[in-house]
XYZ file of C-alpha atoms in Angstrom:
266
model
C 51.433 4.276 -22.363
C 54.691 3.447 -20.605
C 55.614 0.897 -17.971
C 58.117 2.591 -15.687
C 60.296 1.141 -12.895
C 59.514 2.512 -9.457
C 61.258 2.154 -6.110
C 58.862 0.715 -3.500
C 58.432 2.808 -0.367
C 60.037 1.132 2.633
C 56.946 1.494 4.839
C 54.146 1.145 2.297
C 52.581 -1.838 4.080
C 52.231 0.014 7.385
C 50.825 3.084 5.653
C 48.227 1.071 3.767
C 47.146 -0.764 6.886
C 46.606 2.629 8.556
C 44.274 3.461 5.636
C 42.330 0.235 6.119
C 43.835 -1.414 3.030
C 44.636 -4.606 4.901
C 44.711 -7.130 2.043
C 47.596 -5.457 0.177
C 49.657 -8.661 0.211
C 46.888 -11.200 -0.428
C 47.753 -14.243 -2.543
C 51.449 -13.648 -2.037
C 51.589 -10.096 -3.360
C 48.536 -8.162 -4.523
C 50.001 -4.636 -4.426
C 53.276 -4.076 -6.306
C 55.189 -0.784 -6.187
C 58.146 -1.954 -8.299
C 56.564 -0.583 -11.486
C 53.840 1.810 -12.589
C 52.059 2.778 -15.802
C 52.051 6.277 -17.230
C 49.269 7.299 -19.620
C 48.968 10.365 -21.782
C 45.917 12.600 -21.580
C 44.875 11.361 -25.016
C 45.038 7.735 -23.912
C 42.888 8.513 -20.892
C 40.374 10.238 -23.165
C 40.292 7.095 -25.326
C 39.582 4.858 -22.330
C 36.883 7.193 -20.984
C 35.195 7.431 -24.388
C 35.179 3.642 -24.733
C 33.663 3.253 -21.269
C 30.950 5.818 -21.953
C 30.020 4.256 -25.295
C 29.968 0.714 -23.929
C 27.842 1.791 -20.984
C 25.416 3.516 -23.360
C 25.189 0.338 -25.437
C 24.717 -1.820 -22.347
C 21.888 0.355 -21.025
C 20.239 0.239 -24.458
C 20.515 -3.560 -24.414
C 18.888 -3.741 -20.961
C 16.049 -1.521 -22.167
C 15.575 -3.751 -25.205
C 15.540 -6.919 -23.094
C 12.928 -5.511 -20.729
C 10.767 -3.837 -23.383
C 10.727 -6.987 -25.514
C 10.261 -9.363 -22.539
C 13.427 -11.294 -23.363
C 14.727 -12.121 -19.879
C 14.000 -15.788 -20.583
C 16.540 -15.643 -23.430
C 19.165 -14.913 -20.763
C 17.935 -17.865 -18.660
C 16.583 -15.485 -16.016
C 13.919 -17.074 -13.801
C 10.458 -15.464 -13.911
C 10.638 -14.271 -10.274
C 13.956 -12.513 -10.888
C 12.676 -11.111 -14.190
C 9.816 -9.477 -12.285
C 12.291 -7.820 -9.908
C 14.404 -6.674 -12.859
C 11.432 -5.129 -14.621
C 10.154 -3.546 -11.414
C 13.504 -1.874 -10.658
C 13.879 -0.667 -14.251
C 10.381 0.826 -14.402
C 11.004 2.560 -11.058
C 14.259 4.053 -12.384
C 16.031 2.566 -9.359
C 19.351 4.371 -8.809
C 22.737 2.846 -9.478
C 25.978 3.828 -7.771
C 28.802 2.464 -9.895
C 30.173 -0.221 -12.195
C 33.590 -1.337 -13.434
C 34.771 -2.088 -16.942
C 37.781 -4.370 -17.330
C 39.636 -3.510 -20.540
C 42.600 -4.890 -22.452
C 44.499 -1.861 -23.783
C 47.995 -1.452 -25.196
C 47.920 2.302 -25.826
C 47.771 1.773 -29.585
C 44.712 -0.286 -30.491
C 41.183 0.503 -29.253
C 40.362 -0.803 -25.748
C 38.779 -4.262 -25.767
C 36.115 -5.189 -23.229
C 36.942 -8.171 -21.021
C 34.111 -7.807 -18.491
C 31.543 -5.338 -17.219
C 31.197 -5.897 -13.482
C 28.064 -3.848 -12.940
C 26.714 -5.601 -9.851
C 29.520 -6.100 -7.302
C 32.675 -4.201 -8.332
C 35.570 -3.960 -5.891
C 39.104 -2.460 -6.257
C 37.787 0.883 -5.010
C 39.950 1.645 -1.979
C 43.012 0.671 -3.994
C 42.217 2.888 -6.985
C 40.646 5.841 -5.170
C 42.745 6.153 -1.997
C 45.799 3.875 -1.866
C 46.992 4.879 -5.330
C 46.483 8.569 -4.544
C 48.614 8.330 -1.374
C 51.336 6.503 -3.325
C 51.237 9.176 -6.012
C 51.496 12.029 -3.498
C 54.488 10.489 -1.753
C 56.375 9.582 -4.914
C 55.799 12.907 -6.671
C 54.014 11.500 -9.713
C 52.340 14.105 -11.939
C 48.663 13.285 -11.480
C 45.992 10.636 -10.948
C 43.551 10.464 -13.834
C 40.639 9.067 -11.844
C 38.387 10.999 -9.465
C 36.579 7.987 -8.014
C 36.406 9.301 -4.470
C 34.804 12.619 -5.392
C 32.397 11.027 -7.857
C 31.239 8.393 -5.374
C 30.406 11.125 -2.869
C 28.547 13.115 -5.528
C 26.606 10.029 -6.588
C 25.621 9.253 -3.005
C 24.304 12.798 -2.666
C 22.060 12.209 -5.677
C 20.825 8.858 -4.339
C 20.233 10.275 -0.855
C 18.196 13.160 -2.230
C 15.977 10.663 -4.064
C 15.196 8.673 -0.885
C 12.412 9.552 1.558
C 13.759 12.083 4.108
C 15.662 10.492 6.968
C 16.016 7.080 5.319
C 19.242 5.376 6.448
C 21.141 3.116 4.046
C 22.100 -0.302 5.389
C 25.406 -1.633 4.050
C 25.978 -5.387 3.810
C 28.546 -7.952 2.773
C 29.269 -11.536 3.746
C 31.182 -12.497 6.858
C 34.771 -13.749 6.631
C 35.561 -11.882 3.405
C 38.232 -9.307 4.159
C 38.240 -7.618 0.746
C 34.468 -7.197 0.713
C 34.418 -5.813 4.275
C 37.162 -3.283 3.483
C 35.347 -2.258 0.310
C 31.973 -1.896 2.045
C 33.551 0.179 4.829
C 35.079 2.487 2.242
C 31.801 2.872 0.356
C 30.010 3.534 3.621
C 32.543 6.263 4.376
C 31.881 7.961 1.028
C 28.150 7.834 1.793
C 28.734 9.418 5.208
C 30.738 12.192 3.557
C 27.710 12.799 1.322
C 25.477 13.254 4.376
C 23.839 9.826 4.188
C 22.797 8.131 7.434
C 24.244 4.604 7.388
C 24.113 1.334 9.282
C 25.932 -1.965 8.790
C 24.627 -5.519 8.917
C 26.155 -8.711 7.560
C 24.162 -10.527 4.881
C 23.902 -13.568 7.150
C 22.370 -11.453 9.954
C 19.486 -10.011 7.967
C 16.068 -11.249 9.012
C 12.440 -11.099 7.936
C 9.810 -9.928 10.429
C 6.786 -10.717 8.308
C 6.585 -7.378 6.535
C 10.139 -6.077 6.117
C 13.771 -7.087 6.136
C 15.380 -6.125 9.453
C 18.835 -5.876 10.988
C 19.887 -7.381 14.324
C 18.240 -4.503 16.221
C 14.950 -5.103 14.434
C 15.307 -1.911 12.382
C 13.562 -2.226 8.991
C 15.862 -2.054 5.981
C 14.364 0.606 3.694
C 17.455 1.301 1.578
C 20.131 -1.343 1.168
C 23.557 -1.384 -0.438
C 24.664 -4.991 -0.866
C 28.093 -6.120 -1.967
C 26.539 -9.442 -2.846
C 25.617 -10.766 -6.314
C 22.009 -10.809 -7.419
C 22.519 -14.333 -8.770
C 23.121 -15.474 -5.167
C 20.525 -13.207 -3.601
C 17.620 -14.604 -5.624
C 18.464 -18.123 -4.390
C 18.613 -17.191 -0.703
C 16.076 -18.244 1.909
C 14.156 -14.944 2.025
C 14.360 -14.173 -1.700
C 10.622 -14.664 -2.158
C 10.056 -11.573 0.008
C 12.168 -9.205 -2.111
C 9.184 -8.062 -4.141
C 6.927 -7.779 -1.089
C 9.267 -5.674 1.044
C 10.422 -3.489 -1.838
C 13.513 -2.029 -0.173
C 15.535 0.349 -2.327
C 18.384 -1.979 -3.280
C 21.699 -0.721 -4.631
C 22.802 -2.087 -7.028
C 19.258 -2.539 -8.432
C 18.029 -5.810 -9.908
C 18.341 -4.591 -13.502
C 22.118 -4.260 -13.082
C 22.325 -8.060 -12.854
C 21.577 -8.246 -16.573
C 24.836 -6.455 -17.348
C 26.847 -9.261 -15.756
C 24.989 -11.898 -17.769
C 27.292 -13.427 -20.392
C 24.393 -14.064 -22.762
C 23.782 -10.304 -22.869
C 26.603 -9.948 -25.397
C 24.646 -11.910 -27.993
C 21.736 -9.481 -27.675
C 24.072 -6.474 -27.465
C 25.431 -7.222 -30.933
C 22.150 -8.148 -32.662
């Protein structure tokens, strides 16, 4: 792994804004083109192998927690535990997750966090980086996030009842979340999924289903909104009654639970 100097493109800000990547300079300088990292194919294989093994272990830990009725050990409330078990038993589909690693190219990657519920950084890694690479003549991009998201949406769409639209939601006044949700919605559209958008704050309950501002029932719902917040919201008691197909499913919340590590290593 090498850290290489790189000359920033003169018009990179304008080009990113045209792509919808509007928060490129958040917090005084989020995107930085003055340097880049070059990995070997072997190093990429190492990272991918670590991610696959850790995901396998995490899924095994979730299965153990549910099979052994140990949600209480993770301080999960009974109502949320019921949603977790219900989504696991139903094999509710998952779209994606993000591992954060510490890696120096020499020692094995070390896990910092598994954001399995509300990962962001997608437009940056899948689209913005690819455009930078194309314009600067770099050899290759080792991720295929864009193509894999589309393929995953195709799988999820095929598992839904025919004609079911997917509602996409995030909170108001959060630029990064809105950009991310718009990008994910675009990948779903490219997979042939019918989509609609509604802010979290604008969702309602009509007595039998969650609805958007037009009164359309929400049958499948992608939420860029943590489960730990969702279960405390006003209409949380109706989540089990309405049974919308929620992505990410309730069982994914366990993977963001810090106490999971203790069970993972038992």
